[in-house]
Coordinates of C-alpha atoms in Angstrom, one line a residue:
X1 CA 20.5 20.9 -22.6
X2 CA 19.6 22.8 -19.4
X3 CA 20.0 26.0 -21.1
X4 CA 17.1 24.9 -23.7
X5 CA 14.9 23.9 -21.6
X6 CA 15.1 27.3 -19.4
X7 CA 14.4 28.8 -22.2
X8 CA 11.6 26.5 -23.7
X9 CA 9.9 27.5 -20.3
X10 CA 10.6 31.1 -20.9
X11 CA 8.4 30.6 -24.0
X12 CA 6.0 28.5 -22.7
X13 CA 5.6 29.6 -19.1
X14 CA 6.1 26.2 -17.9
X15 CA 8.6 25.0 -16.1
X16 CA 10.5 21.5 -15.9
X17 CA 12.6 20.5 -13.2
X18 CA 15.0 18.0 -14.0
X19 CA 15.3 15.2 -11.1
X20 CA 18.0 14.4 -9.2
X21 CA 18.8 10.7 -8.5
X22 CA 15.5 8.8 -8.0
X23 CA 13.3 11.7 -8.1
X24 CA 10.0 11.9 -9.8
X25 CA 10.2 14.4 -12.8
X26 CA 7.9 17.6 -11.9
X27 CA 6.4 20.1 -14.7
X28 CA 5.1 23.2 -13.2
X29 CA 2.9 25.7 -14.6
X30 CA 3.1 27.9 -11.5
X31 CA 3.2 28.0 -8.0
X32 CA -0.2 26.3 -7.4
X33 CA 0.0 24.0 -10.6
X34 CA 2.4 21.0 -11.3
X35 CA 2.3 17.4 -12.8
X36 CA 4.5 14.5 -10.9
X37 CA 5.6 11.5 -13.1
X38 CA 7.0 8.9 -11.8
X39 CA 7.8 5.0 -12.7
X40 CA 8.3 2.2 -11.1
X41 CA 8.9 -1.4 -11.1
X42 CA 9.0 -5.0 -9.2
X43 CA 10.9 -8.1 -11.4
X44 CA 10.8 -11.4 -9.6
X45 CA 12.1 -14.5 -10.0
X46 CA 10.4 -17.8 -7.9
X47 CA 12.1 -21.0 -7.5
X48 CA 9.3 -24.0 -7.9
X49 CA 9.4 -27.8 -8.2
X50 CA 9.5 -27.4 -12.1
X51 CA 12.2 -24.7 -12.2
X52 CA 12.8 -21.0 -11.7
X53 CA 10.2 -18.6 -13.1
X54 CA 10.9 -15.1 -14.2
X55 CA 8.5 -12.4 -14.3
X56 CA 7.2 -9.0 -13.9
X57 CA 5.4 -8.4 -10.4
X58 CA 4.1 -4.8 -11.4
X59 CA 5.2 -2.0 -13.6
X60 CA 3.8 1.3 -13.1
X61 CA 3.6 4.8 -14.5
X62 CA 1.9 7.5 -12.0
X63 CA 0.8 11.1 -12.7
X64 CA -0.1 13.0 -9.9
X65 CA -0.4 16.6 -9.4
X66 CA -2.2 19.6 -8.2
X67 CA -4.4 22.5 -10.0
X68 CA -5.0 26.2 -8.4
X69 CA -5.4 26.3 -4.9
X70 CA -7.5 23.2 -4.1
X71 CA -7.5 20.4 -6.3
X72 CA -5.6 17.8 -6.7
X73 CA -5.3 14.3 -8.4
X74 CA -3.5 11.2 -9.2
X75 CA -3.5 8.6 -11.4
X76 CA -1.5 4.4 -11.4
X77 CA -1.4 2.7 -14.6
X78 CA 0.1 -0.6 -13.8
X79 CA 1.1 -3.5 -16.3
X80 CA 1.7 -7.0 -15.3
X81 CA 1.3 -10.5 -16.7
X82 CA -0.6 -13.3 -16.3
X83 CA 0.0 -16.8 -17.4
X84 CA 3.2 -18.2 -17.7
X85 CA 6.3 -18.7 -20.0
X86 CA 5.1 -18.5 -23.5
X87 CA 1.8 -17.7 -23.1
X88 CA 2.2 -14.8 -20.8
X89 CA -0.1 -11.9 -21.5
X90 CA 0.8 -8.4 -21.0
X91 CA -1.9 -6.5 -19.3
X92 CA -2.1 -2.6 -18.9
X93 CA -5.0 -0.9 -16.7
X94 CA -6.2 2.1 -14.5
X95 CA -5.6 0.8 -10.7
X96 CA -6.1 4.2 -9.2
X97 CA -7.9 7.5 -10.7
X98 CA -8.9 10.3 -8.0
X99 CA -9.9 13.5 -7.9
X100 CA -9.4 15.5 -4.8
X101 CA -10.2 18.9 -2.8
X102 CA -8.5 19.9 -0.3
X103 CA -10.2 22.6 1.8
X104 CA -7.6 21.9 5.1
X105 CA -5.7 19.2 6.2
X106 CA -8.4 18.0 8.5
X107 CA -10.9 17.8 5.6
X108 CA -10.2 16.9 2.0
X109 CA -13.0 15.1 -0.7
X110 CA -11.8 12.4 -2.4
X111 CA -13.6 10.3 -5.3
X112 CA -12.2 8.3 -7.9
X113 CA -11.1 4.4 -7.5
X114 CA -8.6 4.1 -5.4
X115 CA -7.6 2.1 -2.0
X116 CA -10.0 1.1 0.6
X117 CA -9.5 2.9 4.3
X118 CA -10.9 0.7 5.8
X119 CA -7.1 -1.5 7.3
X120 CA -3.6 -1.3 7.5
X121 CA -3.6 -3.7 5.2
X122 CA -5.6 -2.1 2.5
X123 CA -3.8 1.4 2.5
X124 CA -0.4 0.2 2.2
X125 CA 1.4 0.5 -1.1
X126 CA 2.7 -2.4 -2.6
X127 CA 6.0 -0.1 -3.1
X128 CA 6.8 0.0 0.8
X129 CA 6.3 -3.3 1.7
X130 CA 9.2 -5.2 3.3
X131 CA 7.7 -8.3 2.8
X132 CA 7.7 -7.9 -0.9
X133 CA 5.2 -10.5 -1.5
X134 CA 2.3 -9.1 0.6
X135 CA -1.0 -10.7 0.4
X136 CA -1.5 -12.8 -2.1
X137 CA -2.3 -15.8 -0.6
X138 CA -4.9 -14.3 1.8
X139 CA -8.8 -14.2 1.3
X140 CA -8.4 -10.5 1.7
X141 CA -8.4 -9.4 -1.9
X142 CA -11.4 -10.8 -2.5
X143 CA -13.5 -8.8 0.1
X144 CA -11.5 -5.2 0.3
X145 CA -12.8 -3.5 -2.6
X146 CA -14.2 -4.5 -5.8
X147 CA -11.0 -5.3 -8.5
X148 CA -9.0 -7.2 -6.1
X149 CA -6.6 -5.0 -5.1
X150 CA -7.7 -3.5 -2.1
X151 CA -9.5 -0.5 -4.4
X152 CA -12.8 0.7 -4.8
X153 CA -14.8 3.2 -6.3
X154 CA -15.8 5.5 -3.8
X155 CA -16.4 8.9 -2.3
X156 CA -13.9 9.5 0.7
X157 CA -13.5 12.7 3.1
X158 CA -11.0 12.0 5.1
X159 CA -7.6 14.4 7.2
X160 CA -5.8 15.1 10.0
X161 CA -6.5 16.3 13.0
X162 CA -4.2 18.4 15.7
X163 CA -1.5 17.6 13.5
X164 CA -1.9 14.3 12.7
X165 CA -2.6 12.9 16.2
X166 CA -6.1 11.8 14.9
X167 CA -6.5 10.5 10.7
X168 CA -10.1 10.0 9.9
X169 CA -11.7 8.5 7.0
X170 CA -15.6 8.5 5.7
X171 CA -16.7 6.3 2.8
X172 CA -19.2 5.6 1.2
X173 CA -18.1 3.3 -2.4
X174 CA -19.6 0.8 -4.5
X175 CA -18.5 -2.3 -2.1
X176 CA -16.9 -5.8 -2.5
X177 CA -15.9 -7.9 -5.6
X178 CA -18.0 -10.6 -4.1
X179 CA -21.3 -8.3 -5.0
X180 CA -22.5 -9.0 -9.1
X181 CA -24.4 -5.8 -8.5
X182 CA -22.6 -3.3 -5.8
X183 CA -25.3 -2.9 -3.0
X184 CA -23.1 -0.1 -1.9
X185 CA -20.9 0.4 1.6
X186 CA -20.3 2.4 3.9
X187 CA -17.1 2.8 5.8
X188 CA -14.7 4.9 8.6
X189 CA -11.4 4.4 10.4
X190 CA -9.6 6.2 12.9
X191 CA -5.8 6.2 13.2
X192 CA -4.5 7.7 16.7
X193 CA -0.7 9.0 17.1
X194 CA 0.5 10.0 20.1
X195 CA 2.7 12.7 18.9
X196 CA 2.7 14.3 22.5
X197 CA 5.3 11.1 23.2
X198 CA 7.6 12.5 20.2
X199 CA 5.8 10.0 17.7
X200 CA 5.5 11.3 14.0
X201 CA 2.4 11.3 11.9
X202 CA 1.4 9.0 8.8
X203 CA -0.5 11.9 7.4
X204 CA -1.0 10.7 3.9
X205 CA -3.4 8.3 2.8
X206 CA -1.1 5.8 1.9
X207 CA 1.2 4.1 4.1
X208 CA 4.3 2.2 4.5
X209 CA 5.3 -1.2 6.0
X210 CA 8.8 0.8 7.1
X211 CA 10.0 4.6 7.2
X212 CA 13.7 2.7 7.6
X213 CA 14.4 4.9 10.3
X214 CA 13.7 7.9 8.9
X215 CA 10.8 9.0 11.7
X216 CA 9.7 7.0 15.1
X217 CA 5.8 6.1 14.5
X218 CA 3.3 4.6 17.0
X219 CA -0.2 4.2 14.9
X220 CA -2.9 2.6 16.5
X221 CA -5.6 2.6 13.7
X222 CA -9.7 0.9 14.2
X223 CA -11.6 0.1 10.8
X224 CA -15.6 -0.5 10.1
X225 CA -17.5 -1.3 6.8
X226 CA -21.5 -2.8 6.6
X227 CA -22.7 -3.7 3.1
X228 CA -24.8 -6.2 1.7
X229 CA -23.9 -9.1 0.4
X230 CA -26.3 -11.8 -1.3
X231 CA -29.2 -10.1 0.8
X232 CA -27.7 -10.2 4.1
X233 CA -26.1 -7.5 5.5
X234 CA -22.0 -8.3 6.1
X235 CA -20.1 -6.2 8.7
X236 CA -16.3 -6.0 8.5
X237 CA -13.9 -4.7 11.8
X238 CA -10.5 -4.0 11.7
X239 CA -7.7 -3.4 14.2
X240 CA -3.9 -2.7 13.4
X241 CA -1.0 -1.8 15.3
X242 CA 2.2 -0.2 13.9
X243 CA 5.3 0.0 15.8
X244 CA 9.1 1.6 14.5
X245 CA 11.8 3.3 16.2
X246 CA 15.3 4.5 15.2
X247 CA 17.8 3.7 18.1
X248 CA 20.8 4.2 15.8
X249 CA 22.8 1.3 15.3
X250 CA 19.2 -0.6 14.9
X251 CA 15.7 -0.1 14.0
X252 CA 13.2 -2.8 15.3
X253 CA 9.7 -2.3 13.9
X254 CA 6.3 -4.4 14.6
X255 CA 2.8 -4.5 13.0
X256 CA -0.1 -6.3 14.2
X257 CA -3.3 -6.6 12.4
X258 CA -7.2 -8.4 13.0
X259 CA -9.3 -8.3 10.6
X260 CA -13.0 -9.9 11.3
X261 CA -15.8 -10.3 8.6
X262 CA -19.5 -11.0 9.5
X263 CA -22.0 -11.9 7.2
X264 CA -25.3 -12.2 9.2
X265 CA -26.3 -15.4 10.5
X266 CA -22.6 -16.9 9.8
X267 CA -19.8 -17.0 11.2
X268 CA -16.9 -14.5 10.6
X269 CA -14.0 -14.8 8.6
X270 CA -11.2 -13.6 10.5
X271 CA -7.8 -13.1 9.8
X272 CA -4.7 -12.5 11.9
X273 CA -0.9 -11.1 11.0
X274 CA 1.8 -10.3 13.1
X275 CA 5.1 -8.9 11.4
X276 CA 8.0 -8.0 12.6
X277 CA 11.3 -6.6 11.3
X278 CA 14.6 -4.9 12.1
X279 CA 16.8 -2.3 9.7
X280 CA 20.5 -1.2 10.0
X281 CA 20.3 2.3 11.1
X282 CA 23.7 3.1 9.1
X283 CA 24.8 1.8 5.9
X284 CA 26.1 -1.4 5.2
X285 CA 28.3 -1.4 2.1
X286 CA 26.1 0.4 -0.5
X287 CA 22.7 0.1 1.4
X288 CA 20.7 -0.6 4.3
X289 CA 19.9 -4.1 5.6
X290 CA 17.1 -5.4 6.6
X291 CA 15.2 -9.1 8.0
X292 CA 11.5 -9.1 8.0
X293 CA 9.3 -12.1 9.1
X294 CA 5.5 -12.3 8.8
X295 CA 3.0 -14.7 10.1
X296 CA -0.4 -15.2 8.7
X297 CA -3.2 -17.1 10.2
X298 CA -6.5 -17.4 8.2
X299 CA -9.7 -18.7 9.5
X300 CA -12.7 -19.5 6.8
X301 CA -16.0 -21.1 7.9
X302 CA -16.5 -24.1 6.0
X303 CA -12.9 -24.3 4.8
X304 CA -9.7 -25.7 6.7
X305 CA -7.8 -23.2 8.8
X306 CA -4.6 -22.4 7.5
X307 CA -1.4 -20.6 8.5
X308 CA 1.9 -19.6 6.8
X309 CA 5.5 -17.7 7.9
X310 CA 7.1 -16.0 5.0
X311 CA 10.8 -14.4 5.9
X312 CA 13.3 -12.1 3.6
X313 CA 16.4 -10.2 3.8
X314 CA 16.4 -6.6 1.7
X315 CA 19.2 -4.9 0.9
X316 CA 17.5 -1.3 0.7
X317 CA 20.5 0.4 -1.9
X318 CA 18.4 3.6 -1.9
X319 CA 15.8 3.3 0.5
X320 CA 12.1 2.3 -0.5
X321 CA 12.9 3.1 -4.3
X322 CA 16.1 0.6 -5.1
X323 CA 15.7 -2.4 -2.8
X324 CA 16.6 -6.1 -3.4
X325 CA 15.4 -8.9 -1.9
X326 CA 16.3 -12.6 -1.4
X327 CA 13.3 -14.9 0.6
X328 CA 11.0 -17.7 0.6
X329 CA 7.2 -17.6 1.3
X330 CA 5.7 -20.3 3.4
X331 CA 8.3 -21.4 4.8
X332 CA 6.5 -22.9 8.1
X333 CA 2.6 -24.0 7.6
X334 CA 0.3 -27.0 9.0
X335 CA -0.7 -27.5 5.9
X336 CA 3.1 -28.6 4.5
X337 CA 3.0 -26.0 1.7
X338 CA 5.9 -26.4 -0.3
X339 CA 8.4 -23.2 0.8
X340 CA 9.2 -20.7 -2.5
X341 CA 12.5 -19.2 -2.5
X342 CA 12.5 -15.8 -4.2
X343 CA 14.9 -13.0 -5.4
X344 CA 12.5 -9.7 -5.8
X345 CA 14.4 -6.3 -7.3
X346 CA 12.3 -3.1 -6.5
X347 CA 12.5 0.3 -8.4
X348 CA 11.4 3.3 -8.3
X349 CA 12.3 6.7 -10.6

């Protein structure tokens, strides 16, 4: 089969490198030209007061790649469903598109719809959380970006700096899903490393909840965005903190987030989250371990404070792309939320 396909690319000047174990399958043109596709998945399975419900969190199909020198791109089509048992409905759309140019590493052009940089939050893939469930249950997705999910369209120039001791990110997209007609916003954030302490760099654009030991990170990131909103201008701060170390045996990580949202003349929404974690630096049996517990505390003017813990075990069989996880969401809240014991499986190829 190998031999064919040597000399199918012999023909066709293209070549296809077959992957190795959960690897993204690469076609190459030539040394400046290739196509990633990869797949990936997220099954759970919730216990509830009328039984256990089974369902797909996200499947997705990516294509990213670069052409000549300069450009590259990338593309998410997810499917998931909506509704439940019976009537569940299958849907399939475009959650990222982008087209890029990168000049240097300290200045690339992005546009396209894709996440927000504004938080921690918002550029962290759904694929490296370790709280699988995220934010769902925050007010977050309806303000960061203008589907839902943390994306917008928008123009972004953004890089490194000294090697990634500085991240920057300009933007300028159409603004928040709470806008009928985008008004347009403007945004920046700054993410400092201190890679003088031994401290590696998040230099991509999207980022992880844990590296699972893989690389010690300090990231201490600031965020900004003013649109208007209903005729009043609304500005939105963030502030995160990200904390992981390998010590071996263990490896503890922290984040800490504040997000604050000002419409003028009103008070600010403001949200809090503080999670913590720690990940067996060695196997155990065929994987990693890991706990993770997250607090959330969510603060909405004219609407009762509210407040939840949410705690899981993973069992990371291949890192990031084979993980499983058994938890419960809300397990502690004022508002006696009923707790939801879940069993998430993660996958990626």
């Amino acid at each position: 089969m190998k031999k064919g396909l040597v000399l199918l690319s012999a023909v066709m000047g293209v070549g296809m490198l077959l992957p190795s174990p959960a690897e993204a399958v690469k076609i190459r043109v030539d040394e400046n030209s290739y196509l990633d596709v990869m797949y990936r998945q997220k099954i759970k399975a919730e216990l509830g007061d009328d039984g256990t419900s089974f369902g797909i969190d996200g499947a997705r199909i990516t294509f990213k790649g670069k052409i000549g020198g300069i450009v590259y791109f990338g593309t998410n089509i997810d499917t998931d469903t909506k509704g439940g048992e019976a009537d569940s409905l299958f849907r399939e759309k475009v959650t990222d598109a982008f087209f890029g140019l990168k000049f240097a590493d300290a200045f690339r052009i992005q546009a396209g719809l894709f996440r927000v940089p504004f938080s921690r939050v918002s550029l962290t893939t759904s694929y490296g959380y370790i709280v699988p469930t995220g934010y769902n249950e925050t007010n977050l997705f309806n303000v960061l970006g203008t589907d839902g999910k943390f994306r917008d369209g928008q123009l972004v120039i953004w890089g490194n700096i000294a090697d990634g001791l500085l991240k920057y990110h300009l933007a300028y997209g159409n603004g928040s899903i709470a806008n009928n007609a985008p008004k347009n916003v403007i945004g920046a954030r700054i993410q400092f490393t201190p890679t003088m302490l031994g401290f590696k760099p998040e230099k991509g654009y999207v980022l992880k909840d844990s590296y699972l030991g893989k690389k010690n990170v300090l990231s201490i990131g600031v965020g900004y965005q003013s649109e208007e909103i209903g005729g009043q201008q609304q500005t939105n701060l963030a502030a995160d903190l990200f904390w992981e170390q390998n010590f071996g045996a263990v490896v503890p990580g922290l984040q800490i987030g504040y997000i604050n949202q000002k419409p003028a003349n009103q008070d600010a929404s403001t949200t809090l989250y503080a999670q913590g974690s720690i990940v067996s630096g060695q196997k155990v049996g065929l994987g990693q371990l890991g706990l993770a517990i997250k607090y959330v505390s969510e603060n909405v003017p004219n609407q009762d404070s509210k407040s939840w813990v949410d705690v899981y075990l993973g069992y990371y069989l291949a890192g990031h792309k084979a993980v499983i996880y058994v938890g419960a969401d809300n397990v502690s809240a004022p508002q006696g939320v009923d707790t939801k014991p879940t069993l998430y499986l993660r996958s990626m190829f």
